[in-house]
Short mmCIF file of C-alpha atoms and ligand atoms in Angstrom, two decimals:
data_model
loop_
_atom_site.label_atom_id
_atom_site.label_comp_id
_atom_site.label_asym_id
_atom_site.label_seq_id
_atom_site.Cartn_x
_atom_site.Cartn_y
_atom_site.Cartn_z
CA UNK A 1 150.37 88.11 167.96
CA UNK A 2 152.82 85.63 166.45
CA UNK A 3 150.30 84.96 163.69
CA UNK A 4 149.95 88.70 162.92
CA UNK A 5 153.77 89.03 162.78
CA UNK A 6 153.86 86.13 160.36
CA UNK A 7 151.20 87.70 158.11
CA UNK A 8 152.98 91.08 158.24
CA UNK A 9 156.28 89.52 157.26
CA UNK A 10 154.66 87.74 154.29
CA UNK A 11 152.96 90.97 153.19
CA UNK A 12 156.26 92.87 153.41
CA UNK A 13 157.98 90.12 151.46
CA UNK A 14 155.39 90.13 148.69
CA UNK A 15 155.63 93.90 148.41
CA UNK A 16 159.42 93.80 148.30
CA UNK A 17 159.86 90.71 146.12
CA UNK A 18 156.62 90.41 144.17
CA UNK A 19 158.08 89.36 140.82
CA UNK A 20 160.52 86.97 142.43
CA UNK A 21 157.76 85.25 144.42
CA UNK A 22 155.65 84.99 141.29
CA UNK A 23 158.70 83.43 139.63
CA UNK A 24 159.06 80.91 142.45
CA UNK A 25 155.40 80.03 142.46
CA UNK A 26 155.10 79.32 138.76
CA UNK A 27 158.37 77.58 137.90
CA UNK A 28 158.08 73.79 137.97
CA UNK A 29 160.53 71.16 139.07
CA UNK A 30 159.65 68.63 136.40
CA UNK A 31 161.98 68.32 133.46
CA UNK A 32 160.99 68.05 129.79
CA UNK A 33 163.59 66.85 127.28
CA UNK A 34 163.49 68.03 123.67
CA UNK A 35 165.40 65.94 121.11
CA UNK A 36 166.45 67.92 118.02
CA UNK A 37 166.83 71.69 118.16
CA UNK A 38 165.54 72.64 114.70
CA UNK A 39 162.36 74.53 113.86
CA UNK A 40 159.96 72.30 115.79
CA UNK A 41 162.27 71.53 118.73
CA UNK A 42 162.72 75.24 119.37
CA UNK A 43 158.96 75.83 119.27
CA UNK A 44 158.25 73.00 121.74
CA UNK A 45 160.98 74.35 124.07
CA UNK A 46 159.24 77.72 124.17
CA UNK A 47 155.82 76.17 124.72
CA UNK A 48 156.96 74.05 127.68
CA UNK A 49 158.98 76.97 129.12
CA UNK A 50 155.92 79.22 128.87
CA UNK A 51 154.33 77.39 131.81
CA UNK A 52 157.57 77.04 133.78
CA UNK A 53 158.81 73.53 132.97
CA UNK A 54 162.56 72.93 133.15
CA UNK A 55 163.35 72.34 129.50
CA UNK A 56 166.53 70.67 128.26
CA UNK A 57 167.23 70.84 124.54
CA UNK A 58 169.46 68.20 122.95
CA UNK A 59 170.98 67.88 119.49
CA UNK A 60 173.71 65.80 117.91
CA UNK A 61 175.22 69.01 116.49
CA UNK A 62 176.59 71.27 119.27
CA UNK A 63 176.32 74.42 117.13
CA UNK A 64 172.63 73.67 116.55
CA UNK A 65 171.84 73.78 120.26
CA UNK A 66 173.78 76.99 120.90
CA UNK A 67 172.22 78.65 117.85
CA UNK A 68 168.80 77.44 118.98
CA UNK A 69 169.32 78.98 122.40
CA UNK A 70 170.26 82.35 120.87
CA UNK A 71 167.25 82.19 118.54
CA UNK A 72 164.90 81.30 121.39
CA UNK A 73 166.12 84.20 123.53
CA UNK A 74 165.63 86.64 120.64
CA UNK A 75 162.21 85.17 119.83
CA UNK A 76 160.95 85.31 123.43
CA UNK A 77 161.83 89.00 123.70
CA UNK A 78 160.33 89.74 120.26
CA UNK A 79 157.09 87.96 121.24
CA UNK A 80 156.99 89.92 124.49
CA UNK A 81 157.43 93.20 122.60
CA UNK A 82 154.49 92.24 120.32
CA UNK A 83 152.35 91.29 123.32
CA UNK A 84 152.27 87.70 122.01
CA UNK A 85 154.36 85.92 124.65
CA UNK A 86 152.53 82.89 126.05
CA UNK A 87 152.21 82.23 129.78
CA UNK A 88 152.57 84.62 132.69
CA UNK A 89 156.33 84.37 133.15
CA UNK A 90 158.61 87.09 131.76
CA UNK A 91 160.81 86.35 128.71
CA UNK A 92 163.86 86.23 131.01
CA UNK A 93 162.15 83.77 133.35
CA UNK A 94 161.08 81.55 130.46
CA UNK A 95 164.54 81.69 128.93
CA UNK A 96 166.21 80.83 132.24
CA UNK A 97 164.29 77.55 132.37
CA UNK A 98 165.79 76.31 129.07
CA UNK A 99 169.18 74.61 129.02
CA UNK A 100 171.09 72.71 126.33
CA UNK A 101 173.10 69.51 126.12
CA UNK A 102 174.77 67.26 123.59
CA UNK A 103 174.75 64.32 126.02
CA UNK A 104 171.65 62.17 125.56
CA UNK A 105 172.21 60.54 128.96
CA UNK A 106 172.02 63.94 130.64
CA UNK A 107 168.92 64.77 128.60
CA UNK A 108 166.87 61.73 129.65
CA UNK A 109 168.00 61.77 133.27
CA UNK A 110 164.91 62.63 135.41
CA UNK A 111 162.89 63.77 132.38
CA UNK A 112 159.19 63.06 132.78
CA UNK A 113 158.54 63.57 129.05
CA UNK A 114 160.66 63.63 125.90
CA UNK A 115 159.49 65.37 122.75
CA UNK A 116 161.42 64.02 119.76
CA UNK A 117 161.92 66.45 116.87
CA UNK A 118 164.63 64.94 114.67
CA UNK A 119 164.33 65.01 110.86
CA UNK A 120 161.69 62.93 109.10
CA UNK A 121 163.94 59.96 108.31
CA UNK A 122 162.55 56.62 109.48
CA UNK A 123 165.94 54.94 109.89
CA UNK A 124 167.14 57.85 112.08
CA UNK A 125 164.02 57.68 114.23
CA UNK A 126 164.35 53.86 114.60
CA UNK A 127 168.00 54.23 115.68
CA UNK A 128 167.11 56.93 118.20
CA UNK A 129 164.23 54.98 119.80
CA UNK A 130 166.42 51.85 120.02
CA UNK A 131 168.97 53.97 121.88
CA UNK A 132 166.30 55.52 124.12
CA UNK A 133 165.00 52.07 125.13
CA UNK A 134 168.37 51.39 126.79
CA UNK A 135 168.57 54.63 128.76
CA UNK A 136 165.13 56.02 129.66
CA UNK A 137 163.53 55.26 132.98
CA UNK A 138 160.35 53.20 132.97
CA UNK A 139 157.97 56.15 133.47
CA UNK A 140 159.34 58.55 130.86
CA UNK A 141 156.95 59.33 128.02
CA UNK A 142 158.54 59.50 124.56
CA UNK A 143 156.46 61.57 122.13
CA UNK A 144 157.40 62.03 118.49
CA UNK A 145 156.62 65.17 116.47
CA UNK A 146 156.58 63.12 113.25
CA UNK A 147 154.14 64.28 110.58
CA UNK A 148 154.16 61.02 108.64
CA UNK A 149 155.28 57.92 110.52
CA UNK A 150 152.88 55.84 112.55
CA UNK A 151 154.40 55.21 116.00
CA UNK A 152 154.59 51.42 115.47
CA UNK A 153 157.06 52.01 112.62
CA UNK A 154 159.81 53.35 114.87
CA UNK A 155 158.91 51.80 118.25
CA UNK A 156 158.26 48.16 117.29
CA UNK A 157 161.88 47.07 117.56
CA UNK A 158 162.49 48.71 120.97
CA UNK A 159 163.73 46.23 123.59
CA UNK A 160 161.96 48.10 126.41
CA UNK A 161 159.48 50.86 127.11
CA UNK A 162 157.75 50.90 123.70
CA UNK A 163 154.45 51.18 125.60
CA UNK A 164 155.60 54.72 126.53
CA UNK A 165 155.90 55.86 122.90
CA UNK A 166 153.21 57.99 121.31
CA UNK A 167 153.00 60.56 118.51
CA UNK A 168 152.29 64.17 119.49
CA UNK A 169 152.15 65.81 116.07
CA UNK A 170 152.06 69.64 116.00
CA UNK A 171 151.25 71.88 113.07
CA UNK A 172 153.71 74.51 111.95
CA UNK A 173 154.12 77.03 113.54
CA UNK A 174 153.20 75.31 116.84
CA UNK A 175 153.48 78.55 118.82
CA UNK A 176 150.48 79.93 116.88
CA UNK A 177 148.58 76.83 115.75
CA UNK A 178 147.45 74.99 118.87
CA UNK A 179 146.39 71.66 117.33
CA UNK A 180 148.34 68.56 118.40
CA UNK A 181 147.40 65.09 117.16
CA UNK A 182 148.02 62.38 119.73
CA UNK A 183 148.40 59.00 118.05
CA UNK A 184 149.06 55.76 119.96
CA UNK A 185 150.54 52.50 118.65
CA UNK A 186 148.54 49.41 119.55
CA UNK A 187 150.95 48.83 122.48
CA UNK A 188 150.94 52.40 123.82
CA UNK A 189 149.64 52.51 127.41
CA UNK A 190 146.35 54.37 127.84
CA UNK A 191 147.94 56.35 130.71
CA UNK A 192 150.62 57.65 128.31
CA UNK A 193 147.94 58.98 125.96
CA UNK A 194 146.04 60.59 128.85
CA UNK A 195 149.14 62.20 130.38
CA UNK A 196 150.32 63.52 127.00
CA UNK A 197 146.91 65.04 126.42
CA UNK A 198 146.99 66.67 129.87
CA UNK A 199 150.44 68.11 129.18
CA UNK A 200 149.29 69.55 125.85
CA UNK A 201 146.32 71.22 127.53
CA UNK A 202 148.60 72.55 130.26
CA UNK A 203 150.90 74.28 127.75
CA UNK A 204 147.88 75.80 126.00
CA UNK A 205 147.71 73.49 122.96
CA UNK A 206 144.48 71.90 121.72
CA UNK A 207 144.96 68.13 121.45
CA UNK A 208 142.90 65.64 119.48
CA UNK A 209 143.31 61.96 120.30
CA UNK A 210 143.11 59.24 117.68
CA UNK A 211 141.96 55.89 119.02
CA UNK A 212 144.45 54.07 116.77
CA UNK A 213 147.26 54.81 114.37
CA UNK A 214 146.47 55.38 110.72
CA UNK A 215 148.59 56.63 107.78
CA UNK A 216 148.58 60.44 107.66
CA UNK A 217 146.80 60.67 111.05
CA UNK A 218 143.70 62.89 110.76
CA UNK A 219 145.16 66.23 109.66
CA UNK A 220 147.18 65.03 106.70
CA UNK A 221 144.43 62.70 105.51
CA UNK A 222 142.15 65.73 105.27
CA UNK A 223 144.89 68.00 103.94
CA UNK A 224 145.88 65.48 101.26
CA UNK A 225 142.26 65.02 100.16
CA UNK A 226 142.19 68.78 99.53
CA UNK A 227 145.58 68.76 97.77
CA UNK A 228 144.44 65.90 95.50
CA UNK A 229 141.42 67.82 94.31
CA UNK A 230 143.32 71.11 93.99
CA UNK A 231 145.90 69.31 91.82
CA UNK A 232 143.20 67.71 89.64
CA UNK A 233 141.36 71.02 89.13
CA UNK A 234 144.58 72.77 88.05
CA UNK A 235 145.78 69.80 85.93
CA UNK A 236 142.43 69.72 84.11
CA UNK A 237 142.61 73.48 83.50
CA UNK A 238 139.36 74.08 85.39
CA UNK A 239 140.74 76.82 87.60
CA UNK A 240 144.00 78.77 88.01
CA UNK A 241 146.43 78.36 90.90
CA UNK A 242 145.53 81.77 92.30
CA UNK A 243 141.81 81.08 92.11
CA UNK A 244 141.97 77.60 93.60
CA UNK A 245 143.83 79.01 96.63
CA UNK A 246 141.25 81.81 96.80
CA UNK A 247 138.47 79.22 97.16
CA UNK A 248 140.02 78.46 100.54
CA UNK A 249 141.36 81.86 101.69
CA UNK A 250 138.26 83.85 100.75
CA UNK A 251 135.72 81.09 101.19
CA UNK A 252 135.97 77.77 103.00
CA UNK A 253 138.93 78.77 105.20
CA UNK A 254 137.16 81.78 106.67
CA UNK A 255 134.48 79.69 108.29
CA UNK A 256 136.76 76.71 108.99
CA UNK A 257 138.72 78.85 111.45
CA UNK A 258 135.58 78.86 113.57
CA UNK A 259 133.48 75.86 112.48
CA UNK A 260 134.66 72.43 111.34
CA UNK A 261 133.08 70.82 108.26
CA UNK A 262 130.48 68.97 110.31
CA UNK A 263 129.38 71.97 112.35
CA UNK A 264 129.28 73.95 109.09
CA UNK A 265 126.85 71.35 107.72
CA UNK A 266 124.89 71.45 110.98
CA UNK A 267 124.40 75.21 110.63
CA UNK A 268 123.73 75.13 106.88
CA UNK A 269 120.49 73.16 107.31
CA UNK A 270 118.13 72.32 110.09
CA UNK A 271 120.87 70.33 111.80
CA UNK A 272 123.43 67.94 110.37
CA UNK A 273 120.96 65.06 109.84
CA UNK A 274 118.80 67.35 107.72
CA UNK A 275 121.91 68.52 105.80
CA UNK A 276 122.93 65.00 104.79
CA UNK A 277 119.34 63.99 104.07
CA UNK A 278 119.09 66.93 101.69
CA UNK A 279 122.62 67.03 100.24
CA UNK A 280 124.13 63.58 100.94
CA UNK A 281 123.26 62.24 97.48
CA UNK A 282 124.76 65.33 95.83
CA UNK A 283 127.97 64.99 97.87
CA UNK A 284 128.16 61.35 96.78
CA UNK A 285 127.45 62.09 93.10
CA UNK A 286 130.13 64.81 92.87
CA UNK A 287 132.60 62.64 94.79
CA UNK A 288 132.14 59.89 92.20
CA UNK A 289 133.60 62.23 89.54
CA UNK A 290 136.90 62.97 91.32
CA UNK A 291 139.07 60.63 89.27
CA UNK A 292 142.19 58.76 90.33
CA UNK A 293 144.67 59.98 92.92
CA UNK A 294 147.20 62.14 91.07
CA UNK A 295 150.92 61.45 91.31
CA UNK A 296 152.40 64.80 92.27
CA UNK A 297 155.58 64.46 90.25
CA UNK A 298 157.66 66.75 88.04
CA UNK A 299 155.79 67.51 84.85
CA UNK A 300 153.48 70.02 83.22
CA UNK A 301 151.10 70.42 86.17
CA UNK A 302 153.85 70.94 88.72
CA UNK A 303 155.62 73.44 86.42
CA UNK A 304 152.37 75.37 86.08
CA UNK A 305 151.72 75.35 89.83
CA UNK A 306 155.33 76.34 90.60
CA UNK A 307 155.31 79.21 88.08
CA UNK A 308 151.99 80.63 89.35
CA UNK A 309 153.01 80.26 93.01
CA UNK A 310 156.28 82.05 92.22
CA UNK A 311 154.22 84.87 90.75
CA UNK A 312 152.01 85.02 93.87
CA UNK A 313 155.00 84.94 96.26
CA UNK A 314 158.51 85.03 94.77
CA UNK A 315 160.81 82.69 96.66
CA UNK A 316 162.88 85.69 97.78
CA UNK A 317 159.76 86.89 99.63
CA UNK A 318 158.97 83.65 101.47
CA UNK A 319 160.38 84.89 104.77
CA UNK A 320 158.29 88.07 104.63
CA UNK A 321 155.18 86.07 103.81
CA UNK A 322 155.90 83.65 106.68
CA UNK A 323 156.12 86.59 109.09
CA UNK A 324 152.79 87.84 107.72
CA UNK A 325 151.28 84.37 108.23
CA UNK A 326 152.49 84.31 111.84
CA UNK A 327 151.05 87.76 112.54
CA UNK A 328 147.74 86.72 111.00
CA UNK A 329 147.59 83.52 113.03
CA UNK A 330 148.43 85.42 116.21
CA UNK A 331 145.60 87.88 115.63
CA UNK A 332 143.21 85.09 114.68
CA UNK A 333 144.03 83.25 117.93
CA UNK A 334 143.36 86.43 119.89
CA UNK A 335 140.02 86.85 118.13
CA UNK A 336 139.08 83.22 118.78
CA UNK A 337 139.96 83.60 122.49
CA UNK A 338 137.78 86.72 122.70
CA UNK A 339 134.87 84.83 121.11
CA UNK A 340 135.32 81.88 123.47
P1 NAD B 1 164.82 70.35 111.42
O1 NAD B 1 165.60 69.78 110.30
O2 NAD B 1 164.56 71.83 111.45
O3 NAD B 1 165.55 69.99 112.80
C1 NAD B 1 165.98 68.71 113.12
C2 NAD B 1 167.09 68.79 114.16
O4 NAD B 1 167.36 67.46 114.64
C3 NAD B 1 168.41 69.33 113.62
O5 NAD B 1 168.86 70.35 114.49
C4 NAD B 1 169.36 68.12 113.64
O6 NAD B 1 170.71 68.47 113.90
C5 NAD B 1 168.77 67.32 114.78
N1 NAD B 1 169.07 65.89 114.77
C6 NAD B 1 169.24 65.05 113.72
N2 NAD B 1 169.43 63.79 114.15
C7 NAD B 1 169.38 63.83 115.51
C8 NAD B 1 169.52 62.85 116.54
N3 NAD B 1 169.69 61.57 116.26
N4 NAD B 1 169.41 63.25 117.81
C9 NAD B 1 169.22 64.56 118.11
N5 NAD B 1 169.10 65.52 117.20
C10 NAD B 1 169.17 65.16 115.91
O7 NAD B 1 163.46 69.54 111.49
P2 NAD B 1 162.02 70.07 111.94
O8 NAD B 1 161.36 70.79 110.82
O9 NAD B 1 162.15 70.73 113.26
O10 NAD B 1 161.21 68.68 112.08
C11 NAD B 1 161.38 67.83 113.20
C12 NAD B 1 160.23 66.84 113.28
O11 NAD B 1 159.01 67.57 113.41
C13 NAD B 1 160.07 65.94 112.06
O12 NAD B 1 159.68 64.66 112.46
C14 NAD B 1 158.94 66.61 111.28
O13 NAD B 1 158.19 65.73 110.49
C15 NAD B 1 158.08 67.13 112.42
N6 NAD B 1 157.22 68.25 112.02
C16 NAD B 1 157.74 69.26 111.25
C17 NAD B 1 156.91 70.32 110.86
C18 NAD B 1 157.45 71.42 110.01
O14 NAD B 1 156.65 72.14 109.40
N7 NAD B 1 158.76 71.64 109.96
C19 NAD B 1 155.57 70.34 111.29
C20 NAD B 1 155.09 69.31 112.12
C21 NAD B 1 155.94 68.26 112.47
#
């Protein structure tokens, strides 16, 4: 009898307060600190809030944090209206889990994980990590969004806790491109790498883990190899700027959104071993003709590239084109999810 009363009262409660109970069941108590409230800091805040983490956003400029908060609120509602909001919480619920501070002590207090997103200036990052070493608690993970600096470069001089520093490098825009590169320094604890990877999976990102740090990580090493050859082809007058981009947008890129280069090879022959047996020598022979790494400085080639890019997308139209890119990526992600 008592048990039935209990069940009835829960049922009545769920019927009366459904959304609120859902809210309570999916919000988390753990706190994530975001350092730097620019483009990337705002994106990480939304990603962590999408699964109910308590997010605190910190910046040295007070107006940056308050602007970021306004932007985030607008963005969450806009995403909801487009049906592109991540997670199961409403925009209001997600927004309510994000707070701001300009006090770094308040930021790190009880944070399980800090995602650093300050500008790409090594001396600024070094100063910040030196400061963090004095104030973080021993378990807090410190992950940098850096696109270029190996973690040893800004964590080596830390007096404490450098084993908790790792790179978690997103691609822009992180809300639509799920890849995150996790890059440890030689002193990073294995548990820090594992926990960061778990967190990335939990917020719906797709992490890759490098076993050691290397200049450019994996993404930029591959991206720069492409840029080098694109530059050489344009510099040598072999192909126009529009056409060289078309090689990717209408060719390679279409299949790369589904298959990586190795799976592409695997499917283009009777397996990847057969592919390299048949085409390995050809790949090598063409690669031998690439020429030296170009210096991408001001000069005739850059002027040509800039002029043709300006014709493709005038700088006044960059914002429109970015919005188009985001819509495309959103739809592509939906398509990929359906295929999975
Ligand atoms: P941003 O310039 O948009 O924002 C940086 C923010 O950090 C600013 O609000 C600034 O006031 C704040 N800041 C500066 N010094 C600070 C400090 N000591 N403590 C706290 N806040 C501070 O920069 P972003 O584009 O968001 O880039 C942030 C990081 O993310 C960089 O390391 C960058 O390499 C990396 N990243 C950027 C992109 C991209 O496309 N923008 C992509 C991947 C990774």
